[in-house]
Amino acid sequence: MTADDPRQAGEPRTRDVTRACENAHIRVLWDATRCIHTAICLRRLPEVFDVGARPWIDLSGAEAEEIAATIRACPTGALATKAWRSPTSSRTNRRRPR
Ligand code: SF4
């Protein structure tokens, strides 16, 4: 099948791929098969979501709560966020052995 194959019309360019990115405050998942390219995320938070950049999600561009609010605006659930605590922050909360 080539890129011009009409059987690919309307098909996501990437199949069965969920990509994850994370920092110390938030973990973001993007399911390429659910994205219908509304560009809502790009318009709401271009400092984070930029299809011209690689990777296209840069979590350093905004605060976690702002990113989470944009994720909630995704109409298809292609973007999702999970409660997240980085491995380094969880280490500081561990009990010390007695
Ligand atoms: S808001 Fe959701 S569906 Fe729209 S482009 Fe972003 S990830 Fe895709």
XYZ file of C-alpha atoms and ligand atoms in Angstrom:
106
model
C 0.000 0.000 0.000
C 1.353 3.455 -0.851
C 0.614 6.814 0.757
C -1.705 7.553 -2.170
C -3.688 4.373 -1.701
C -7.379 5.365 -1.372
C -7.874 2.613 1.184
C -5.864 4.814 3.559
C -8.250 7.760 3.284
C -9.305 8.863 6.742
C -6.912 6.462 8.418
C -4.573 7.728 11.094
C -1.006 8.014 9.873
C 0.238 6.063 12.843
C -1.542 2.962 14.117
C -1.686 1.408 17.548
C 0.820 3.770 19.025
C 0.415 5.523 22.312
C 3.300 7.781 23.094
C 4.148 8.962 26.569
C 6.140 11.896 27.823
C 6.631 13.004 31.358
C 8.419 15.349 33.683
C 8.459 15.574 37.461
C 4.869 16.894 37.586
C 2.803 15.344 34.812
C 2.674 12.325 32.525
C 1.011 12.800 29.134
C -0.176 10.024 26.841
C -1.053 10.568 23.184
C -2.910 7.904 21.224
C -2.285 8.562 17.536
C -5.197 6.338 16.515
C -7.694 8.580 18.352
C -6.351 11.950 17.174
C -8.556 13.520 14.510
C -6.333 16.591 14.108
C -8.721 19.197 15.438
C -5.675 21.286 16.489
C -7.448 22.319 19.705
C -4.343 21.438 21.709
C -2.128 23.369 19.289
C -4.271 26.506 19.543
C -4.761 26.377 23.308
C -1.150 25.747 24.278
C 1.280 26.207 21.385
C 4.196 26.446 23.832
C 3.663 22.745 24.577
C 1.939 21.255 21.527
C 3.739 22.031 18.266
C 3.542 19.669 15.302
C 6.503 21.467 13.722
C 8.795 20.395 16.559
C 10.245 17.006 17.468
C 9.118 15.759 19.839
C 5.845 17.565 19.213
C 4.984 17.727 22.941
C 7.332 19.831 25.087
C 6.257 19.723 28.720
C 8.676 22.484 29.691
C 6.437 24.995 27.896
C 3.784 25.376 30.628
C 2.762 24.444 34.143
C 1.313 20.981 34.703
C -2.163 22.322 35.527
C -2.272 24.315 32.298
C -1.237 21.228 30.342
C -3.847 19.122 32.129
C -6.568 21.676 31.291
C -5.638 21.511 27.613
C -5.662 17.725 27.714
C -9.182 17.801 29.136
C -10.221 19.896 26.113
C -9.175 17.174 23.637
C -12.491 16.027 22.151
C -11.486 12.453 21.354
C -9.443 11.386 24.363
C -6.341 11.132 22.192
C -4.570 13.119 24.887
C -4.690 11.785 28.407
C -2.856 12.416 31.606
C -2.208 10.161 34.539
C -1.525 10.986 38.126
C 2.201 11.084 38.199
C 5.005 11.265 40.644
C 8.489 11.078 39.260
C 10.736 8.285 40.583
C 12.958 10.885 42.242
C 10.076 12.546 44.113
C 8.706 9.191 45.356
C 12.140 8.316 46.670
C 12.031 11.294 49.007
C 8.703 10.139 50.458
C 9.805 6.585 51.237
C 9.988 5.553 54.871
C 13.416 4.943 56.213
C 14.081 1.449 57.549
C 14.197 1.281 61.330
S -6.933 18.156 20.649
Fe -6.816 15.911 20.607
S -7.784 15.322 18.670
Fe -7.298 17.499 18.512
S -5.238 17.575 17.555
Fe -4.912 17.612 19.770
S -4.628 15.437 20.289
Fe -5.577 15.477 18.271
